[in-house]
Amino acid sequence: VQLQASGGGLVQPGGSLRLSCAASGSIFSINTMSWYRQAPGKERDLVAIITKGGLTNYADSVKGRFTISRNNARNTVYLQMNSLKPEDTAVYYCNAELGVSDYEGGYEYFPYWGQGTLVTVSS
């Protein structure tokens, strides 16, 4: 069971990027999915979160610029980032609560992290 993030890169201020994060392996269900970011020398902070039912919430610093979405059929979460600023530069990590077998006929949710993808906003 793993999360695989992709889509980072170098973009100019005002530009856009779309991050993706796909869950794979023996997964019974996925609960909340989210994106965090960690800038150099700083703590990892929550950027956006989406529930299984599609409810979303965002950090104040990205409201109106970033959009989180998910495709439950593809076990994938996305982060559309528009109007990017230099202060958005960070390593972005996806996180998801994945339902895996409890070896008793059911499943239990555990948090998993993706490997991180670097977003650099610079001219």
Short mmCIF file of N, CA, C and O in Angstrom, two decimals:
data_model
loop_
_atom_site.label_atom_id
_atom_site.label_comp_id
_atom_site.label_asym_id
_atom_site.label_seq_id
_atom_site.Cartn_x
_atom_site.Cartn_y
_atom_site.Cartn_z
N VAL A 1 0.86 -1.17 0.00
CA VAL A 1 0.00 0.00 0.00
C VAL A 1 0.90 1.23 0.00
O VAL A 1 1.80 1.34 0.84
N GLN A 2 0.65 2.12 -0.92
CA GLN A 2 1.47 3.32 -0.99
C GLN A 2 0.71 4.46 -1.66
O GLN A 2 -0.28 4.26 -2.34
N LEU A 3 1.27 5.69 -1.43
CA LEU A 3 0.80 6.88 -2.12
C LEU A 3 1.93 7.39 -3.00
O LEU A 3 3.07 7.49 -2.54
N GLN A 4 1.62 7.71 -4.23
CA GLN A 4 2.62 8.19 -5.18
C GLN A 4 2.21 9.57 -5.68
O GLN A 4 1.21 9.71 -6.39
N ALA A 5 3.00 10.58 -5.32
CA ALA A 5 2.72 11.95 -5.72
C ALA A 5 3.51 12.32 -6.97
O ALA A 5 4.62 11.83 -7.18
N SER A 6 2.95 13.22 -7.76
CA SER A 6 3.61 13.69 -8.96
C SER A 6 3.09 15.07 -9.33
O SER A 6 2.06 15.51 -8.80
N GLY A 7 3.80 15.74 -10.24
CA GLY A 7 3.32 17.00 -10.78
C GLY A 7 4.07 18.23 -10.36
O GLY A 7 3.78 19.33 -10.84
N GLY A 8 5.04 18.10 -9.48
CA GLY A 8 5.80 19.26 -9.06
C GLY A 8 6.73 19.75 -10.15
O GLY A 8 6.89 19.11 -11.19
N GLY A 9 7.33 20.91 -9.92
CA GLY A 9 8.27 21.46 -10.89
C GLY A 9 8.53 22.92 -10.65
O GLY A 9 8.17 23.48 -9.61
N LEU A 10 9.17 23.55 -11.63
CA LEU A 10 9.50 24.97 -11.56
C LEU A 10 8.47 25.76 -12.36
O LEU A 10 8.17 25.42 -13.51
N VAL A 11 7.93 26.80 -11.75
CA VAL A 11 6.93 27.63 -12.42
C VAL A 11 7.18 29.09 -12.05
O VAL A 11 7.66 29.38 -10.95
N GLN A 12 6.84 29.99 -12.97
CA GLN A 12 7.01 31.41 -12.69
C GLN A 12 5.88 31.93 -11.81
O GLN A 12 4.78 31.36 -11.81
N PRO A 13 6.13 32.99 -11.07
CA PRO A 13 5.04 33.60 -10.29
C PRO A 13 3.83 33.91 -11.17
O PRO A 13 3.99 34.39 -12.30
N GLY A 14 2.66 33.59 -10.64
CA GLY A 14 1.43 33.77 -11.39
C GLY A 14 1.03 32.55 -12.20
O GLY A 14 -0.09 32.51 -12.74
N GLY A 15 1.90 31.58 -12.28
CA GLY A 15 1.63 30.38 -13.05
C GLY A 15 0.80 29.35 -12.30
O GLY A 15 0.35 29.61 -11.17
N SER A 16 0.61 28.20 -12.93
CA SER A 16 -0.22 27.13 -12.37
C SER A 16 0.50 25.79 -12.44
O SER A 16 1.35 25.57 -13.31
N LEU A 17 0.14 24.93 -11.51
CA LEU A 17 0.59 23.54 -11.50
C LEU A 17 -0.53 22.69 -10.96
O LEU A 17 -1.35 23.16 -10.16
N ARG A 18 -0.53 21.44 -11.37
CA ARG A 18 -1.51 20.47 -10.84
C ARG A 18 -0.76 19.28 -10.29
O ARG A 18 -0.03 18.61 -11.02
N LEU A 19 -0.94 19.04 -9.00
CA LEU A 19 -0.35 17.89 -8.35
C LEU A 19 -1.35 16.74 -8.32
O LEU A 19 -2.55 16.95 -8.19
N SER A 20 -0.81 15.53 -8.41
CA SER A 20 -1.63 14.32 -8.31
C SER A 20 -1.03 13.39 -7.29
O SER A 20 0.19 13.39 -7.07
N CYS A 21 -1.88 12.59 -6.68
CA CYS A 21 -1.41 11.60 -5.71
C CYS A 21 -2.32 10.40 -5.79
O CYS A 21 -3.51 10.51 -5.49
N ALA A 22 -1.76 9.27 -6.17
CA ALA A 22 -2.54 8.06 -6.37
C ALA A 22 -2.21 7.03 -5.30
O ALA A 22 -1.03 6.78 -5.01
N ALA A 23 -3.24 6.43 -4.75
CA ALA A 23 -3.08 5.34 -3.79
C ALA A 23 -3.15 4.02 -4.53
O ALA A 23 -3.96 3.84 -5.43
N SER A 24 -2.29 3.09 -4.14
CA SER A 24 -2.28 1.78 -4.79
C SER A 24 -2.05 0.70 -3.75
O SER A 24 -1.57 0.96 -2.64
N GLY A 25 -2.36 -0.52 -4.12
CA GLY A 25 -2.22 -1.65 -3.22
C GLY A 25 -3.58 -2.17 -2.80
O GLY A 25 -4.61 -1.82 -3.36
N SER A 26 -3.58 -3.02 -1.79
CA SER A 26 -4.80 -3.64 -1.32
C SER A 26 -5.54 -2.69 -0.38
O SER A 26 -5.33 -2.70 0.83
N ILE A 27 -6.39 -1.84 -0.98
CA ILE A 27 -7.10 -0.81 -0.24
C ILE A 27 -8.60 -1.09 -0.28
O ILE A 27 -9.16 -1.30 -1.34
N PHE A 28 -9.22 -1.08 0.88
CA PHE A 28 -10.65 -1.33 0.94
C PHE A 28 -11.46 -0.04 0.82
O PHE A 28 -12.57 -0.04 0.29
N SER A 29 -10.90 1.05 1.32
CA SER A 29 -11.62 2.31 1.31
C SER A 29 -10.63 3.44 1.57
O SER A 29 -9.54 3.19 2.09
N ILE A 30 -10.99 4.65 1.19
CA ILE A 30 -10.17 5.82 1.48
C ILE A 30 -11.03 6.86 2.16
O ILE A 30 -12.08 7.24 1.64
N ASN A 31 -10.58 7.35 3.30
CA ASN A 31 -11.34 8.35 4.04
C ASN A 31 -10.85 9.74 3.59
O ASN A 31 -10.88 10.03 2.40
N THR A 32 -10.41 10.57 4.46
CA THR A 32 -9.96 11.90 4.06
C THR A 32 -8.64 11.83 3.30
O THR A 32 -7.82 10.95 3.53
N MET A 33 -8.47 12.77 2.38
CA MET A 33 -7.23 12.93 1.63
C MET A 33 -6.82 14.39 1.76
O MET A 33 -7.67 15.28 1.82
N SER A 34 -5.52 14.63 1.79
CA SER A 34 -5.08 15.99 2.04
C SER A 34 -3.70 16.25 1.43
O SER A 34 -3.00 15.32 1.05
N TRP A 35 -3.37 17.53 1.36
CA TRP A 35 -2.05 17.98 0.93
C TRP A 35 -1.44 18.83 2.03
O TRP A 35 -2.11 19.69 2.60
N TYR A 36 -0.17 18.58 2.29
CA TYR A 36 0.63 19.37 3.20
C TYR A 36 1.82 19.94 2.42
O TYR A 36 2.13 19.47 1.33
N ARG A 37 2.47 20.91 2.99
CA ARG A 37 3.71 21.40 2.38
C ARG A 37 4.70 21.79 3.47
O ARG A 37 4.33 22.15 4.58
N GLN A 38 5.97 21.68 3.09
CA GLN A 38 7.04 22.02 4.02
C GLN A 38 8.09 22.83 3.28
O GLN A 38 8.75 22.33 2.37
N ALA A 39 8.20 24.09 3.67
CA ALA A 39 9.22 24.97 3.11
C ALA A 39 10.53 24.76 3.87
O ALA A 39 10.53 24.28 5.01
N PRO A 40 11.65 25.11 3.27
CA PRO A 40 12.96 24.92 3.93
C PRO A 40 13.00 25.61 5.29
O PRO A 40 12.65 26.79 5.41
N GLY A 41 13.39 24.85 6.30
CA GLY A 41 13.52 25.40 7.64
C GLY A 41 12.22 25.60 8.38
O GLY A 41 12.22 26.18 9.47
N LYS A 42 11.11 25.14 7.80
CA LYS A 42 9.82 25.33 8.44
C LYS A 42 9.15 23.99 8.70
O LYS A 42 9.56 22.95 8.19
N GLU A 43 8.07 24.04 9.47
CA GLU A 43 7.32 22.84 9.77
C GLU A 43 6.40 22.47 8.61
O GLU A 43 6.10 23.30 7.75
N ARG A 44 5.95 21.23 8.60
CA ARG A 44 5.00 20.77 7.59
C ARG A 44 3.61 21.29 7.98
O ARG A 44 3.14 21.05 9.09
N ASP A 45 2.96 21.97 7.07
CA ASP A 45 1.66 22.58 7.35
C ASP A 45 0.59 22.03 6.41
O ASP A 45 0.87 21.72 5.25
N LEU A 46 -0.62 21.97 6.91
CA LEU A 46 -1.76 21.54 6.10
C LEU A 46 -2.10 22.62 5.08
O LEU A 46 -2.22 23.79 5.43
N VAL A 47 -2.29 22.19 3.83
CA VAL A 47 -2.67 23.11 2.76
C VAL A 47 -4.15 22.98 2.44
O VAL A 47 -4.87 23.97 2.36
N ALA A 48 -4.61 21.74 2.25
CA ALA A 48 -6.00 21.51 1.87
C ALA A 48 -6.38 20.09 2.24
O ALA A 48 -5.54 19.19 2.26
N ILE A 49 -7.67 19.90 2.50
CA ILE A 49 -8.17 18.60 2.89
C ILE A 49 -9.52 18.37 2.23
O ILE A 49 -10.29 19.33 2.03
N ILE A 50 -9.81 17.12 1.88
CA ILE A 50 -11.10 16.77 1.28
C ILE A 50 -11.59 15.47 1.91
O ILE A 50 -10.84 14.51 2.05
N THR A 51 -12.85 15.48 2.32
CA THR A 51 -13.42 14.30 2.94
C THR A 51 -13.85 13.28 1.88
O THR A 51 -13.86 13.58 0.68
N LYS A 52 -14.25 12.13 2.35
CA LYS A 52 -14.72 11.09 1.43
C LYS A 52 -15.94 11.57 0.65
O LYS A 52 -16.13 11.21 -0.51
N GLY A 53 -16.73 12.40 1.29
CA GLY A 53 -17.94 12.92 0.65
C GLY A 53 -17.72 14.17 -0.17
O GLY A 53 -18.67 14.68 -0.78
N GLY A 54 -16.49 14.69 -0.18
CA GLY A 54 -16.19 15.83 -1.02
C GLY A 54 -16.16 17.18 -0.34
O GLY A 54 -15.98 18.21 -1.01
N LEU A 55 -16.32 17.23 0.97
CA LEU A 55 -16.21 18.50 1.68
C LEU A 55 -14.74 18.92 1.73
O LEU A 55 -13.86 18.09 1.94
N THR A 56 -14.49 20.21 1.57
CA THR A 56 -13.12 20.69 1.49
C THR A 56 -12.85 21.80 2.50
O THR A 56 -13.76 22.49 2.95
N ASN A 57 -11.58 21.97 2.81
CA ASN A 57 -11.14 23.07 3.65
C ASN A 57 -9.72 23.43 3.25
O ASN A 57 -8.95 22.55 2.81
N TYR A 58 -9.37 24.71 3.41
CA TYR A 58 -8.09 25.20 2.93
C TYR A 58 -7.40 26.07 3.97
O TYR A 58 -8.05 26.74 4.78
N ALA A 59 -6.08 26.10 3.90
CA ALA A 59 -5.33 27.07 4.68
C ALA A 59 -5.65 28.46 4.14
O ALA A 59 -5.88 28.64 2.94
N ASP A 60 -5.68 29.44 5.03
CA ASP A 60 -6.02 30.80 4.61
C ASP A 60 -5.11 31.31 3.50
O ASP A 60 -5.54 32.06 2.62
N SER A 61 -3.86 30.90 3.53
CA SER A 61 -2.88 31.41 2.58
C SER A 61 -3.12 30.95 1.14
O SER A 61 -2.56 31.54 0.21
N VAL A 62 -3.95 29.92 0.96
CA VAL A 62 -4.17 29.40 -0.40
C VAL A 62 -5.63 29.51 -0.83
O VAL A 62 -5.94 29.16 -1.99
N LYS A 63 -6.51 29.96 0.03
CA LYS A 63 -7.92 30.08 -0.33
C LYS A 63 -8.10 30.97 -1.55
O LYS A 63 -7.51 32.04 -1.65
N GLY A 64 -8.91 30.49 -2.48
CA GLY A 64 -9.16 31.24 -3.70
C GLY A 64 -8.14 30.99 -4.79
O GLY A 64 -8.34 31.42 -5.94
N ARG A 65 -7.04 30.33 -4.46
CA ARG A 65 -6.00 30.06 -5.46
C ARG A 65 -5.82 28.57 -5.72
O ARG A 65 -5.53 28.15 -6.84
N PHE A 66 -5.98 27.75 -4.67
CA PHE A 66 -5.79 26.30 -4.79
C PHE A 66 -7.14 25.60 -4.71
O PHE A 66 -8.05 26.05 -4.00
N THR A 67 -7.24 24.48 -5.41
CA THR A 67 -8.45 23.66 -5.36
C THR A 67 -8.06 22.20 -5.20
O THR A 67 -7.29 21.67 -6.00
N ILE A 68 -8.60 21.58 -4.16
CA ILE A 68 -8.38 20.16 -3.95
C ILE A 68 -9.58 19.39 -4.48
O ILE A 68 -10.72 19.84 -4.35
N SER A 69 -9.33 18.25 -5.11
CA SER A 69 -10.40 17.40 -5.62
C SER A 69 -9.92 15.96 -5.55
O SER A 69 -8.74 15.69 -5.32
N ARG A 70 -10.86 15.05 -5.77
CA ARG A 70 -10.51 13.63 -5.73
C ARG A 70 -11.33 12.85 -6.73
O ARG A 70 -12.45 13.24 -7.06
N ASN A 71 -10.75 11.76 -7.19
CA ASN A 71 -11.45 10.82 -8.06
C ASN A 71 -11.45 9.50 -7.31
O ASN A 71 -10.44 8.80 -7.24
N ASN A 72 -12.58 9.17 -6.72
CA ASN A 72 -12.65 7.98 -5.88
C ASN A 72 -12.48 6.70 -6.69
O ASN A 72 -11.97 5.71 -6.18
N ALA A 73 -12.89 6.72 -7.94
CA ALA A 73 -12.73 5.53 -8.78
C ALA A 73 -11.26 5.25 -9.08
O ALA A 73 -10.88 4.10 -9.30
N ARG A 74 -10.45 6.30 -9.09
CA ARG A 74 -9.03 6.15 -9.37
C ARG A 74 -8.16 6.26 -8.12
O ARG A 74 -6.93 6.25 -8.22
N ASN A 75 -8.80 6.37 -6.95
CA ASN A 75 -8.06 6.47 -5.69
C ASN A 75 -7.01 7.59 -5.75
O ASN A 75 -5.87 7.43 -5.29
N THR A 76 -7.41 8.70 -6.31
CA THR A 76 -6.46 9.78 -6.57
C THR A 76 -6.99 11.11 -6.03
O THR A 76 -8.19 11.39 -6.13
N VAL A 77 -6.07 11.89 -5.48
CA VAL A 77 -6.38 13.24 -5.03
C VAL A 77 -5.53 14.22 -5.84
O VAL A 77 -4.39 13.90 -6.21
N TYR A 78 -6.11 15.38 -6.12
CA TYR A 78 -5.44 16.39 -6.93
C TYR A 78 -5.34 17.71 -6.16
O TYR A 78 -6.16 17.99 -5.28
N LEU A 79 -4.36 18.51 -6.54
CA LEU A 79 -4.28 19.87 -6.03
C LEU A 79 -3.98 20.79 -7.20
O LEU A 79 -2.87 20.77 -7.74
N GLN A 80 -4.99 21.55 -7.61
CA GLN A 80 -4.81 22.54 -8.66
C GLN A 80 -4.35 23.83 -8.02
O GLN A 80 -5.05 24.38 -7.17
N MET A 81 -3.19 24.30 -8.43
CA MET A 81 -2.59 25.50 -7.83
C MET A 81 -2.49 26.59 -8.89
O MET A 81 -1.77 26.42 -9.89
N ASN A 82 -3.20 27.67 -8.67
CA ASN A 82 -3.19 28.81 -9.58
C ASN A 82 -2.61 30.03 -8.89
O ASN A 82 -2.51 30.08 -7.66
N SER A 83 -2.25 31.02 -9.69
CA SER A 83 -1.72 32.28 -9.16
C SER A 83 -0.61 32.02 -8.14
O SER A 83 -0.60 32.59 -7.05
N LEU A 84 0.31 31.18 -8.52
CA LEU A 84 1.37 30.77 -7.59
C LEU A 84 2.28 31.93 -7.24
O LEU A 84 2.57 32.81 -8.07
N LYS A 85 2.73 31.91 -5.99
CA LYS A 85 3.60 32.95 -5.45
C LYS A 85 4.92 32.31 -5.00
O LYS A 85 4.96 31.12 -4.68
N PRO A 86 5.98 33.09 -4.92
CA PRO A 86 7.25 32.53 -4.44
C PRO A 86 7.13 31.87 -3.07
O PRO A 86 7.80 30.86 -2.80
N GLU A 87 6.25 32.40 -2.22
CA GLU A 87 6.09 31.81 -0.89
C GLU A 87 5.37 30.47 -0.91
O GLU A 87 5.25 29.81 0.13
N ASP A 88 4.88 30.05 -2.07
CA ASP A 88 4.31 28.70 -2.20
C ASP A 88 5.38 27.65 -2.43
O ASP A 88 5.09 26.45 -2.46
N THR A 89 6.62 28.08 -2.61
CA THR A 89 7.73 27.15 -2.82
C THR A 89 7.89 26.24 -1.61
O THR A 89 8.02 26.70 -0.47
N ALA A 90 7.85 24.94 -1.85
CA ALA A 90 7.92 23.95 -0.77
C ALA A 90 7.90 22.55 -1.38
O ALA A 90 7.64 22.38 -2.57
N VAL A 91 8.18 21.58 -0.54
CA VAL A 91 7.91 20.19 -0.89
C VAL A 91 6.48 19.89 -0.47
O VAL A 91 6.11 20.13 0.68
N TYR A 92 5.69 19.40 -1.40
CA TYR A 92 4.28 19.10 -1.15
C TYR A 92 4.11 17.60 -0.93
O TYR A 92 4.60 16.78 -1.73
N TYR A 93 3.41 17.27 0.14
CA TYR A 93 3.17 15.88 0.50
C TYR A 93 1.67 15.60 0.50
O TYR A 93 0.90 16.40 1.03
N CYS A 94 1.29 14.45 -0.04
CA CYS A 94 -0.10 14.03 0.09
C CYS A 94 -0.21 13.09 1.28
O CYS A 94 0.76 12.42 1.67
N ASN A 95 -1.39 13.10 1.85
CA ASN A 95 -1.70 12.25 3.00
C ASN A 95 -3.08 11.69 2.80
O ASN A 95 -3.98 12.39 2.30
N ALA A 96 -3.27 10.44 3.17
CA ALA A 96 -4.60 9.84 3.04
C ALA A 96 -4.81 8.81 4.13
O ALA A 96 -3.85 8.14 4.56
N GLU A 97 -6.04 8.69 4.56
CA GLU A 97 -6.43 7.65 5.51
C GLU A 97 -6.90 6.46 4.68
O GLU A 97 -7.99 6.51 4.09
N LEU A 98 -6.08 5.44 4.61
CA LEU A 98 -6.36 4.28 3.76
C LEU A 98 -6.89 3.12 4.60
O LEU A 98 -6.31 2.79 5.64
N GLY A 99 -7.96 2.53 4.13
CA GLY A 99 -8.53 1.39 4.81
C GLY A 99 -7.85 0.11 4.36
O GLY A 99 -7.97 -0.28 3.19
N VAL A 100 -7.14 -0.52 5.28
CA VAL A 100 -6.43 -1.76 4.95
C VAL A 100 -6.94 -2.88 5.84
O VAL A 100 -7.52 -2.64 6.90
N SER A 101 -6.68 -4.09 5.43
CA SER A 101 -7.22 -5.26 6.11
C SER A 101 -6.79 -5.30 7.58
O SER A 101 -5.65 -5.03 7.92
N ASP A 102 -7.76 -5.66 8.45
CA ASP A 102 -7.43 -5.87 9.86
C ASP A 102 -7.19 -7.35 10.15
O ASP A 102 -7.05 -7.74 11.30
N TYR A 103 -7.21 -8.16 9.09
CA TYR A 103 -6.95 -9.60 9.16
C TYR A 103 -8.01 -10.33 9.99
O TYR A 103 -7.77 -11.44 10.45
N GLU A 104 -9.17 -9.67 10.16
CA GLU A 104 -10.29 -10.29 10.87
C GLU A 104 -11.57 -10.16 10.07
O GLU A 104 -12.65 -10.23 10.63
N GLY A 105 -11.40 -9.96 8.76
CA GLY A 105 -12.55 -9.86 7.89
C GLY A 105 -13.01 -8.45 7.61
O GLY A 105 -13.92 -8.25 6.80
N GLY A 106 -12.42 -7.48 8.25
CA GLY A 106 -12.78 -6.08 8.02
C GLY A 106 -11.57 -5.26 7.64
O GLY A 106 -10.56 -5.81 7.19
N TYR A 107 -11.69 -3.96 7.83
CA TYR A 107 -10.56 -3.10 7.54
C TYR A 107 -10.52 -1.97 8.56
O TYR A 107 -11.50 -1.68 9.24
N GLU A 108 -9.35 -1.32 8.61
CA GLU A 108 -9.12 -0.23 9.56
C GLU A 108 -8.36 0.86 8.82
O GLU A 108 -7.52 0.57 7.97
N TYR A 109 -8.65 2.11 9.18
CA TYR A 109 -7.99 3.24 8.53
C TYR A 109 -6.65 3.56 9.21
O TYR A 109 -6.56 3.62 10.43
N PHE A 110 -5.64 3.77 8.35
CA PHE A 110 -4.33 4.21 8.82
C PHE A 110 -3.88 5.36 7.95
O PHE A 110 -4.17 5.39 6.74
N PRO A 111 -3.14 6.32 8.51
CA PRO A 111 -2.63 7.42 7.69
C PRO A 111 -1.37 7.02 6.92
O PRO A 111 -0.50 6.35 7.46
N TYR A 112 -1.33 7.41 5.66
CA TYR A 112 -0.17 7.16 4.82
C TYR A 112 0.28 8.49 4.21
O TYR A 112 -0.53 9.37 3.93
N TRP A 113 1.60 8.58 3.96
CA TRP A 113 2.18 9.76 3.33
C TRP A 113 2.76 9.40 1.97
O TRP A 113 3.35 8.32 1.79
N GLY A 114 2.63 10.32 1.03
CA GLY A 114 3.34 10.20 -0.23
C GLY A 114 4.78 10.64 -0.05
O GLY A 114 5.18 11.14 1.01
N GLN A 115 5.57 10.51 -1.11
CA GLN A 115 7.01 10.75 -0.99
C GLN A 115 7.38 12.22 -1.11
O GLN A 115 8.53 12.56 -0.85
N GLY A 116 6.46 13.08 -1.47
CA GLY A 116 6.79 14.50 -1.60
C GLY A 116 7.17 14.86 -3.01
O GLY A 116 7.89 14.12 -3.69
N THR A 117 6.71 16.03 -3.43
CA THR A 117 7.08 16.54 -4.75
C THR A 117 7.40 18.02 -4.60
O THR A 117 6.66 18.77 -3.95
N LEU A 118 8.51 18.45 -5.19
CA LEU A 118 9.00 19.81 -5.01
C LEU A 118 8.33 20.77 -5.96
O LEU A 118 8.29 20.56 -7.18
N VAL A 119 7.80 21.86 -5.41
CA VAL A 119 7.24 22.96 -6.19
C VAL A 119 8.10 24.19 -5.95
O VAL A 119 8.28 24.61 -4.80
N THR A 120 8.65 24.73 -7.02
CA THR A 120 9.48 25.93 -6.93
C THR A 120 8.85 27.03 -7.76
O THR A 120 8.62 26.85 -8.96
N VAL A 121 8.55 28.15 -7.11
CA VAL A 121 7.94 29.29 -7.80
C VAL A 121 9.00 30.40 -7.83
O VAL A 121 9.33 30.99 -6.81
N SER A 122 9.50 30.65 -9.02
CA SER A 122 10.59 31.61 -9.17
C SER A 122 10.66 32.11 -10.60
O SER A 122 10.35 31.38 -11.54
N SER A 123 11.08 33.34 -10.75
CA SER A 123 11.27 33.91 -12.08
C SER A 123 12.72 33.74 -12.54
O SER A 123 13.08 34.12 -13.64
#
